[in-house]
Amino acid sequence: MEDVRRDVAGVLTRFRRGRTMAFSFGDGGVPEAVLLTYDQFEDLGGEAKFERRPGVMPAEAVGAELVSMVAAIRAGTFVPVVWGDGEEPEAVIMSTSQYRQLRGDDEPPPGTIDDPTRRVYATEPLPTSRAMTLDEIAEMMGPEAVRDLQELRRADDEIP
């Protein structure tokens, strides 16, 4: 947490350059809070899903208040904070649980330390999964997709 508190301006710089994805932080290496870009928050419907602290908090104030924000997270009284340089929202601080809600993830079992920014999901096919042909996919998408696929195949036959 101390590294984030000391370098909130650096966090914004890395977010602006696209070099940092959402990340968690907390005391003793335990994920307690998540920092993410405002764009990600907005894209996932955060403004509709959460009541948040009004306005855009200046970066300097985030550094000064970060310890009390994490204390509020631990107490279960924290609302997400939007912050940045000036009036334009650039980043959001929220609890790990709020971040899971934002993404639609499930909560881990009680007592499990889980970093929602590093979750790994099962990607193996289900036992009922089967391969599909391009024609089946086009049929699922409707008549226009079937026509487009047929036109692409005709054009492919015409290319020498």
Tab-separated table of C-alpha atoms in Angstrom:
chain	number	residue	atom	x	y	z
A	1	MET	CA	0.000	0.000	0.000
A	2	GLU	CA	2.858	2.354	0.815
A	3	ASP	CA	4.271	2.097	-2.722
A	4	VAL	CA	0.935	3.145	-4.212
A	5	ARG	CA	0.493	5.974	-1.700
A	6	ARG	CA	3.932	7.396	-2.514
A	7	ASP	CA	3.493	7.253	-6.289
A	8	VAL	CA	-0.138	7.953	-7.239
A	9	ALA	CA	1.082	10.270	-10.019
A	10	GLY	CA	3.159	7.396	-11.411
A	11	VAL	CA	0.112	5.142	-11.396
A	12	LEU	CA	-1.791	7.666	-13.509
A	13	THR	CA	1.154	7.950	-15.895
A	14	ARG	CA	1.268	4.161	-16.360
A	15	PHE	CA	-2.516	4.024	-16.869
A	16	ARG	CA	-2.320	6.803	-19.487
A	17	ARG	CA	0.391	4.942	-21.390
A	18	GLY	CA	-1.564	1.687	-21.247
A	19	ARG	CA	1.285	-0.017	-19.396
A	20	THR	CA	-0.663	-0.987	-16.296
A	21	MET	CA	-3.794	-3.061	-16.015
A	22	ALA	CA	-6.008	-3.120	-12.939
A	23	PHE	CA	-4.012	-4.193	-9.908
A	24	SER	CA	-4.642	-4.929	-6.264
A	25	PHE	CA	-2.772	-3.733	-3.219
A	26	GLY	CA	-2.949	-3.862	0.553
A	27	ASP	CA	-0.884	-4.284	3.679
A	28	GLY	CA	1.404	-7.279	3.937
A	29	GLY	CA	0.816	-8.336	0.345
A	30	VAL	CA	-2.849	-9.167	1.012
A	31	PRO	CA	-5.129	-7.781	-1.717
A	32	GLU	CA	-7.592	-5.356	-0.104
A	33	ALA	CA	-8.162	-2.703	-2.742
A	34	VAL	CA	-8.059	-2.507	-6.525
A	35	LEU	CA	-6.890	0.355	-8.721
A	36	LEU	CA	-8.257	0.418	-12.255
A	37	THR	CA	-8.745	2.918	-15.050
A	38	TYR	CA	-11.944	4.916	-15.136
A	39	ASP	CA	-12.495	3.622	-18.694
A	40	GLN	CA	-12.594	0.023	-17.440
A	41	PHE	CA	-14.908	1.037	-14.590
A	42	GLU	CA	-17.225	2.787	-17.048
A	43	ASP	CA	-17.076	-0.009	-19.667
A	44	LEU	CA	-18.165	-2.550	-17.037
A	45	GLY	CA	-21.109	-0.378	-15.971
A	46	GLY	CA	-19.579	0.859	-12.728
A	47	GLU	CA	-21.489	4.138	-12.694
A	48	ALA	CA	-24.769	2.221	-12.770
A	49	LYS	CA	-23.670	-0.537	-10.365
A	50	PHE	CA	-22.160	1.553	-7.582
A	51	GLU	CA	-22.831	4.639	-5.586
A	52	ARG	CA	-19.496	6.400	-5.476
A	53	ARG	CA	-17.879	9.358	-3.812
A	54	PRO	CA	-19.063	12.446	-5.733
A	55	GLY	CA	-16.689	14.330	-8.006
A	56	VAL	CA	-13.139	13.573	-9.060
A	57	MET	CA	-10.631	13.424	-6.215
A	58	PRO	CA	-7.255	15.013	-7.000
A	59	ALA	CA	-4.288	12.633	-7.115
A	60	GLU	CA	-2.555	14.408	-4.211
A	61	ALA	CA	-5.595	13.834	-2.004
A	62	VAL	CA	-5.613	10.135	-2.913
A	63	GLY	CA	-2.061	9.802	-1.645
A	64	ALA	CA	-2.968	11.603	1.575
A	65	GLU	CA	-6.192	9.638	2.188
A	66	LEU	CA	-5.207	6.154	0.975
A	67	VAL	CA	-4.610	4.778	4.479
A	68	SER	CA	-8.065	5.906	5.619
A	69	MET	CA	-9.618	4.514	2.409
A	70	VAL	CA	-8.148	1.070	3.101
A	71	ALA	CA	-9.386	1.330	6.703
A	72	ALA	CA	-12.894	2.025	5.341
A	73	ILE	CA	-12.549	-0.982	3.014
A	74	ARG	CA	-11.702	-3.175	6.003
A	75	ALA	CA	-14.681	-1.760	7.904
A	76	GLY	CA	-16.998	-2.438	4.953
A	77	THR	CA	-18.011	1.230	4.646
A	78	PHE	CA	-16.037	2.186	1.527
A	79	VAL	CA	-17.610	3.524	-1.653
A	80	PRO	CA	-15.514	3.613	-4.845
A	81	VAL	CA	-13.450	6.756	-5.388
A	82	VAL	CA	-12.910	8.256	-8.843
A	83	TRP	CA	-9.742	10.287	-9.125
A	84	GLY	CA	-7.331	11.944	-11.523
A	85	ASP	CA	-5.557	15.146	-12.421
A	86	GLY	CA	-8.088	17.936	-12.810
A	87	GLU	CA	-11.777	17.413	-13.520
A	88	GLU	CA	-11.371	14.424	-15.870
A	89	PRO	CA	-11.811	11.007	-14.200
A	90	GLU	CA	-8.843	8.738	-14.900
A	91	ALA	CA	-8.741	6.038	-12.222
A	92	VAL	CA	-10.903	4.328	-9.611
A	93	ILE	CA	-10.135	2.791	-6.236
A	94	MET	CA	-12.492	0.109	-4.983
A	95	SER	CA	-12.438	-2.890	-2.677
A	96	THR	CA	-11.588	-6.317	-4.055
A	97	SER	CA	-15.171	-7.404	-3.392
A	98	GLN	CA	-16.538	-4.393	-5.293
A	99	TYR	CA	-14.195	-5.218	-8.181
A	100	ARG	CA	-15.564	-8.775	-8.268
A	101	GLN	CA	-19.097	-7.335	-8.378
A	102	LEU	CA	-18.064	-4.972	-11.166
A	103	ARG	CA	-16.764	-7.876	-13.256
A	104	GLY	CA	-19.541	-10.279	-12.284
A	105	ASP	CA	-17.160	-12.729	-10.593
A	106	ASP	CA	-18.153	-14.995	-7.758
A	107	GLU	CA	-16.855	-14.442	-4.246
A	108	PRO	CA	-14.211	-16.888	-3.026
A	109	PRO	CA	-15.016	-19.154	-0.056
A	110	PRO	CA	-14.689	-17.425	3.339
A	111	GLY	CA	-11.093	-17.246	4.555
A	112	THR	CA	-9.619	-17.566	1.058
A	113	ILE	CA	-7.210	-14.834	0.038
A	114	ASP	CA	-8.022	-14.139	-3.589
A	115	ASP	CA	-6.668	-11.446	-5.894
A	116	PRO	CA	-9.493	-10.674	-8.331
A	117	THR	CA	-7.091	-8.966	-10.747
A	118	ARG	CA	-5.161	-12.225	-11.190
A	119	ARG	CA	-7.978	-14.720	-11.342
A	120	VAL	CA	-7.590	-17.713	-13.621
A	121	TYR	CA	-10.664	-19.254	-15.140
A	122	ALA	CA	-11.207	-22.788	-16.388
A	123	THR	CA	-11.063	-22.714	-20.182
A	124	GLU	CA	-11.348	-26.400	-20.971
A	125	PRO	CA	-14.304	-27.440	-23.124
A	126	LEU	CA	-17.290	-28.805	-21.260
A	127	PRO	CA	-18.046	-32.527	-21.668
A	128	THR	CA	-21.051	-31.558	-23.801
A	129	SER	CA	-19.025	-29.256	-26.073
A	130	ARG	CA	-18.635	-30.104	-29.728
A	131	ALA	CA	-16.899	-28.629	-32.733
A	132	MET	CA	-19.042	-26.459	-34.985
A	133	THR	CA	-18.689	-25.771	-38.664
A	134	LEU	CA	-18.622	-22.287	-40.106
A	135	ASP	CA	-21.970	-23.025	-41.780
A	136	GLU	CA	-23.560	-23.846	-38.395
A	137	ILE	CA	-22.247	-20.638	-36.881
A	138	ALA	CA	-23.579	-18.613	-39.818
A	139	GLU	CA	-26.983	-20.308	-39.449
A	140	MET	CA	-27.081	-19.354	-35.785
A	141	MET	CA	-26.406	-15.739	-36.761
A	142	GLY	CA	-29.250	-15.640	-39.270
A	143	PRO	CA	-30.005	-15.515	-43.003
A	144	GLU	CA	-27.866	-12.456	-43.674
A	145	ALA	CA	-24.776	-14.171	-42.274
A	146	VAL	CA	-25.493	-17.255	-44.421
A	147	ARG	CA	-25.712	-15.037	-47.533
A	148	ASP	CA	-22.493	-13.222	-46.593
A	149	LEU	CA	-20.681	-16.539	-46.148
A	150	GLN	CA	-21.919	-17.764	-49.538
A	151	GLU	CA	-20.753	-14.515	-51.178
A	152	LEU	CA	-17.328	-14.847	-49.571
A	153	ARG	CA	-17.007	-18.401	-50.854
A	154	ARG	CA	-18.011	-17.332	-54.395
A	155	ALA	CA	-15.480	-14.490	-54.304
A	156	ASP	CA	-12.814	-16.901	-53.040
A	157	ASP	CA	-13.494	-19.231	-56.020
A	158	GLU	CA	-13.089	-16.293	-58.438
A	159	ILE	CA	-9.648	-15.306	-57.128
A	160	PRO	CA	-6.920	-16.986	-59.246
